[in-house]
Amino acid sequence: IDSSGRIYVGGRNRLARFTADGLLDTTFGTNGSVVDDHTSPIYDIQIEADGSILTAGNDDHYFRATRWSPQGSPLRTFNHDPQGSTDDYVRGVLVRDDGDILIIGSAAANSNHSDRHYTVVRFNRDASFEQEFRYDIGGAATDFVHSVLSLPDDRFLLVGTSDGQAALTRHL
């Protein structure tokens, strides 16, 4: 939901905007929605301070985010292939106060894909790649991150599972 109360909904490869009254906003994109042929599905949406929209999802085996104008035109694409893995899953995006963009998900930790690690990919505001972090939560084979939350102390919280158990981790 943006500062005007408009509601954004992402799906298989489509981003739609609705008015605060719940009607499709036909002033956005083409008749209320835009298609991202490279992101399927769109898992998370963030509104930036300037009104731009960030969507995050998968593009084949890449972590991918797309920045859209408030009118629905694509502005910039962020891609990252975590260590050449082909078994990666994006689950969220977070815009930090300093403008950095975090895309979170899970990536294969080894070549046979038997282990998964929490994965955070950091991009600068201009979409340039900054850093990739992987976290092995307790040595479990199936670490899977589901969500990211910003904390007031400029840290962030990853919420997920590790071998089927709830797992929370706090990071700088």
Short mmCIF file of C-alpha atoms in Angstrom, two decimals:
data_model
loop_
_atom_site.label_atom_id
_atom_site.label_comp_id
_atom_site.label_asym_id
_atom_site.label_seq_id
_atom_site.Cartn_x
_atom_site.Cartn_y
_atom_site.Cartn_z
CA ILE A 1 0.00 0.00 0.00
CA ASP A 2 1.48 3.36 -0.96
CA SER A 3 1.10 6.75 0.78
CA SER A 4 -2.06 7.46 -1.27
CA GLY A 5 -3.70 4.23 -0.10
CA ARG A 6 -3.32 2.48 -3.46
CA ILE A 7 -2.88 -1.27 -3.24
CA TYR A 8 -0.28 -3.20 -5.27
CA VAL A 9 -0.71 -6.90 -5.98
CA GLY A 10 1.86 -9.16 -7.62
CA GLY A 11 1.23 -12.52 -9.23
CA ARG A 12 2.72 -14.95 -11.69
CA ASN A 13 4.40 -12.24 -13.78
CA ARG A 14 1.98 -9.34 -13.35
CA LEU A 15 1.84 -6.29 -11.09
CA ALA A 16 -1.55 -4.62 -10.64
CA ARG A 17 -2.58 -1.47 -8.79
CA PHE A 18 -5.94 -0.86 -7.15
CA THR A 19 -7.37 2.38 -5.80
CA ALA A 20 -7.96 2.83 -2.07
CA ASP A 21 -11.59 1.91 -2.85
CA GLY A 22 -10.50 -1.47 -4.26
CA LEU A 23 -11.08 -0.67 -7.94
CA LEU A 24 -8.49 -1.50 -10.59
CA ASP A 25 -6.51 1.72 -11.18
CA THR A 26 -6.55 2.01 -14.97
CA THR A 27 -4.06 4.91 -14.84
CA PHE A 28 -1.33 2.43 -13.90
CA GLY A 29 0.52 0.60 -16.69
CA THR A 30 -1.88 -0.74 -19.31
CA ASN A 31 -5.42 -0.70 -17.94
CA GLY A 32 -4.24 -1.15 -14.35
CA SER A 33 -1.39 -3.64 -14.61
CA VAL A 34 2.05 -4.32 -16.03
CA VAL A 35 3.67 -7.56 -17.16
CA ASP A 36 7.21 -8.54 -16.20
CA ASP A 37 8.17 -11.27 -18.67
CA HIS A 38 11.27 -12.18 -16.66
CA THR A 39 9.96 -12.44 -13.10
CA SER A 40 7.69 -15.31 -12.21
CA PRO A 41 6.25 -15.20 -9.70
CA ILE A 42 6.45 -11.80 -8.05
CA TYR A 43 6.85 -12.61 -4.35
CA ASP A 44 7.21 -9.21 -2.75
CA ILE A 45 6.56 -5.53 -3.42
CA GLN A 46 8.08 -2.45 -1.75
CA ILE A 47 7.30 1.22 -2.36
CA GLU A 48 10.39 3.46 -2.31
CA ALA A 49 10.47 6.96 -0.83
CA ASP A 50 10.24 8.56 -4.30
CA GLY A 51 7.12 6.51 -5.17
CA SER A 52 8.95 3.96 -7.32
CA ILE A 53 7.81 0.37 -6.93
CA LEU A 54 10.18 -2.57 -6.40
CA THR A 55 9.07 -6.10 -7.18
CA ALA A 56 11.11 -9.19 -6.31
CA GLY A 57 10.92 -12.73 -7.63
CA ASN A 58 12.75 -15.33 -9.66
CA ASP A 59 14.05 -15.16 -13.21
CA ASP A 60 15.04 -18.71 -14.08
CA HIS A 61 17.85 -19.22 -11.53
CA TYR A 62 18.52 -15.53 -10.80
CA PHE A 63 17.46 -13.42 -7.86
CA ARG A 64 15.62 -10.58 -9.61
CA ALA A 65 14.07 -7.25 -8.72
CA THR A 66 12.50 -4.68 -11.02
CA ARG A 67 12.02 -0.99 -10.25
CA TRP A 68 8.86 0.52 -11.77
CA SER A 69 7.86 4.16 -12.09
CA PRO A 70 4.73 5.26 -10.20
CA GLN A 71 2.96 5.14 -13.60
CA GLY A 72 4.00 1.53 -14.28
CA SER A 73 6.97 1.87 -16.64
CA PRO A 74 9.99 -0.38 -15.99
CA LEU A 75 12.97 1.71 -14.85
CA ARG A 76 15.72 -0.70 -13.82
CA THR A 77 16.33 -4.41 -13.32
CA PHE A 78 18.52 -6.02 -10.65
CA ASN A 79 19.80 -9.57 -11.29
CA HIS A 80 22.12 -11.79 -9.33
CA ASP A 81 22.98 -15.46 -9.73
CA PRO A 82 23.98 -16.73 -6.26
CA GLN A 83 27.27 -18.60 -6.86
CA GLY A 84 26.03 -20.06 -10.15
CA SER A 85 23.31 -22.09 -8.45
CA THR A 86 20.20 -23.12 -10.40
CA ASP A 87 18.04 -23.90 -7.38
CA ASP A 88 17.38 -20.49 -5.83
CA TYR A 89 14.19 -18.98 -4.43
CA VAL A 90 13.46 -15.29 -3.81
CA ARG A 91 10.96 -14.49 -1.09
CA GLY A 92 11.33 -10.81 -0.27
CA VAL A 93 12.77 -7.37 -0.85
CA LEU A 94 13.63 -4.64 1.65
CA VAL A 95 14.65 -1.04 0.96
CA ARG A 96 16.97 0.12 3.74
CA ASP A 97 17.06 3.69 5.06
CA ASP A 98 20.39 4.25 3.29
CA GLY A 99 18.79 3.28 -0.05
CA ASP A 100 20.42 -0.15 -0.26
CA ILE A 101 18.13 -2.88 -1.51
CA LEU A 102 18.15 -6.36 0.00
CA ILE A 103 16.70 -9.30 -1.90
CA ILE A 104 16.25 -12.29 0.36
CA GLY A 105 15.64 -15.95 -0.33
CA SER A 106 17.30 -19.33 -0.23
CA ALA A 107 20.01 -20.75 -2.42
CA ALA A 108 21.62 -24.13 -2.88
CA ALA A 109 24.69 -24.40 -0.67
CA ASN A 110 26.46 -27.04 -2.75
CA SER A 111 26.57 -28.39 -6.27
CA ASN A 112 24.22 -31.32 -5.62
CA HIS A 113 21.61 -28.97 -4.07
CA SER A 114 21.23 -31.12 -0.94
CA ASP A 115 21.69 -28.14 1.42
CA ARG A 116 20.01 -24.72 1.40
CA HIS A 117 21.16 -21.51 3.10
CA TYR A 118 19.45 -18.24 3.92
CA THR A 119 20.69 -15.85 1.23
CA VAL A 120 20.73 -12.05 1.23
CA VAL A 121 21.84 -10.13 -1.85
CA ARG A 122 22.54 -6.42 -1.37
CA PHE A 123 22.31 -3.91 -4.21
CA ASN A 124 23.12 -0.21 -4.17
CA ARG A 125 20.33 2.27 -4.99
CA ASP A 126 21.65 2.48 -8.58
CA ALA A 127 21.11 -1.32 -9.01
CA SER A 128 24.81 -2.17 -8.89
CA PHE A 129 25.62 -5.39 -7.04
CA GLU A 130 27.22 -4.84 -3.65
CA GLN A 131 27.46 -8.11 -1.74
CA GLU A 132 26.01 -11.58 -1.20
CA PHE A 133 25.64 -13.16 2.24
CA ARG A 134 24.77 -16.76 3.05
CA TYR A 135 23.76 -17.97 6.47
CA ASP A 136 23.82 -21.57 7.61
CA ILE A 137 21.30 -21.70 10.44
CA GLY A 138 22.39 -24.36 12.91
CA GLY A 139 23.92 -26.68 10.32
CA ALA A 140 20.51 -27.75 9.01
CA ALA A 141 20.21 -29.06 5.47
CA THR A 142 17.05 -27.11 4.68
CA ASP A 143 17.35 -23.47 5.72
CA PHE A 144 14.63 -21.50 3.96
CA VAL A 145 13.94 -17.79 4.49
CA HIS A 146 10.36 -16.59 4.02
CA SER A 147 10.32 -12.91 4.97
CA VAL A 148 12.46 -9.92 5.92
CA LEU A 149 11.54 -7.14 8.36
CA SER A 150 13.29 -3.83 9.00
CA LEU A 151 14.13 -3.12 12.65
CA PRO A 152 14.38 0.34 14.26
CA ASP A 153 18.09 -0.07 15.05
CA ASP A 154 18.97 -0.24 11.30
CA ARG A 155 19.19 -4.02 11.47
CA PHE A 156 16.93 -6.50 9.74
CA LEU A 157 15.24 -9.70 10.79
CA LEU A 158 15.07 -12.81 8.61
CA VAL A 159 12.11 -15.09 9.29
CA GLY A 160 12.13 -18.63 8.01
CA THR A 161 12.58 -22.29 8.79
CA SER A 162 15.50 -24.59 9.46
CA ASP A 163 14.82 -28.32 9.15
CA GLY A 164 11.11 -27.58 9.54
CA GLN A 165 11.47 -25.46 12.70
CA ALA A 166 10.81 -21.71 12.94
CA ALA A 167 14.01 -19.66 12.71
CA LEU A 168 14.59 -15.94 13.33
CA THR A 169 17.93 -14.24 12.78
CA ARG A 170 18.89 -10.57 13.26
CA HIS A 171 21.50 -8.93 11.02
CA LEU A 172 23.27 -5.61 10.43
#
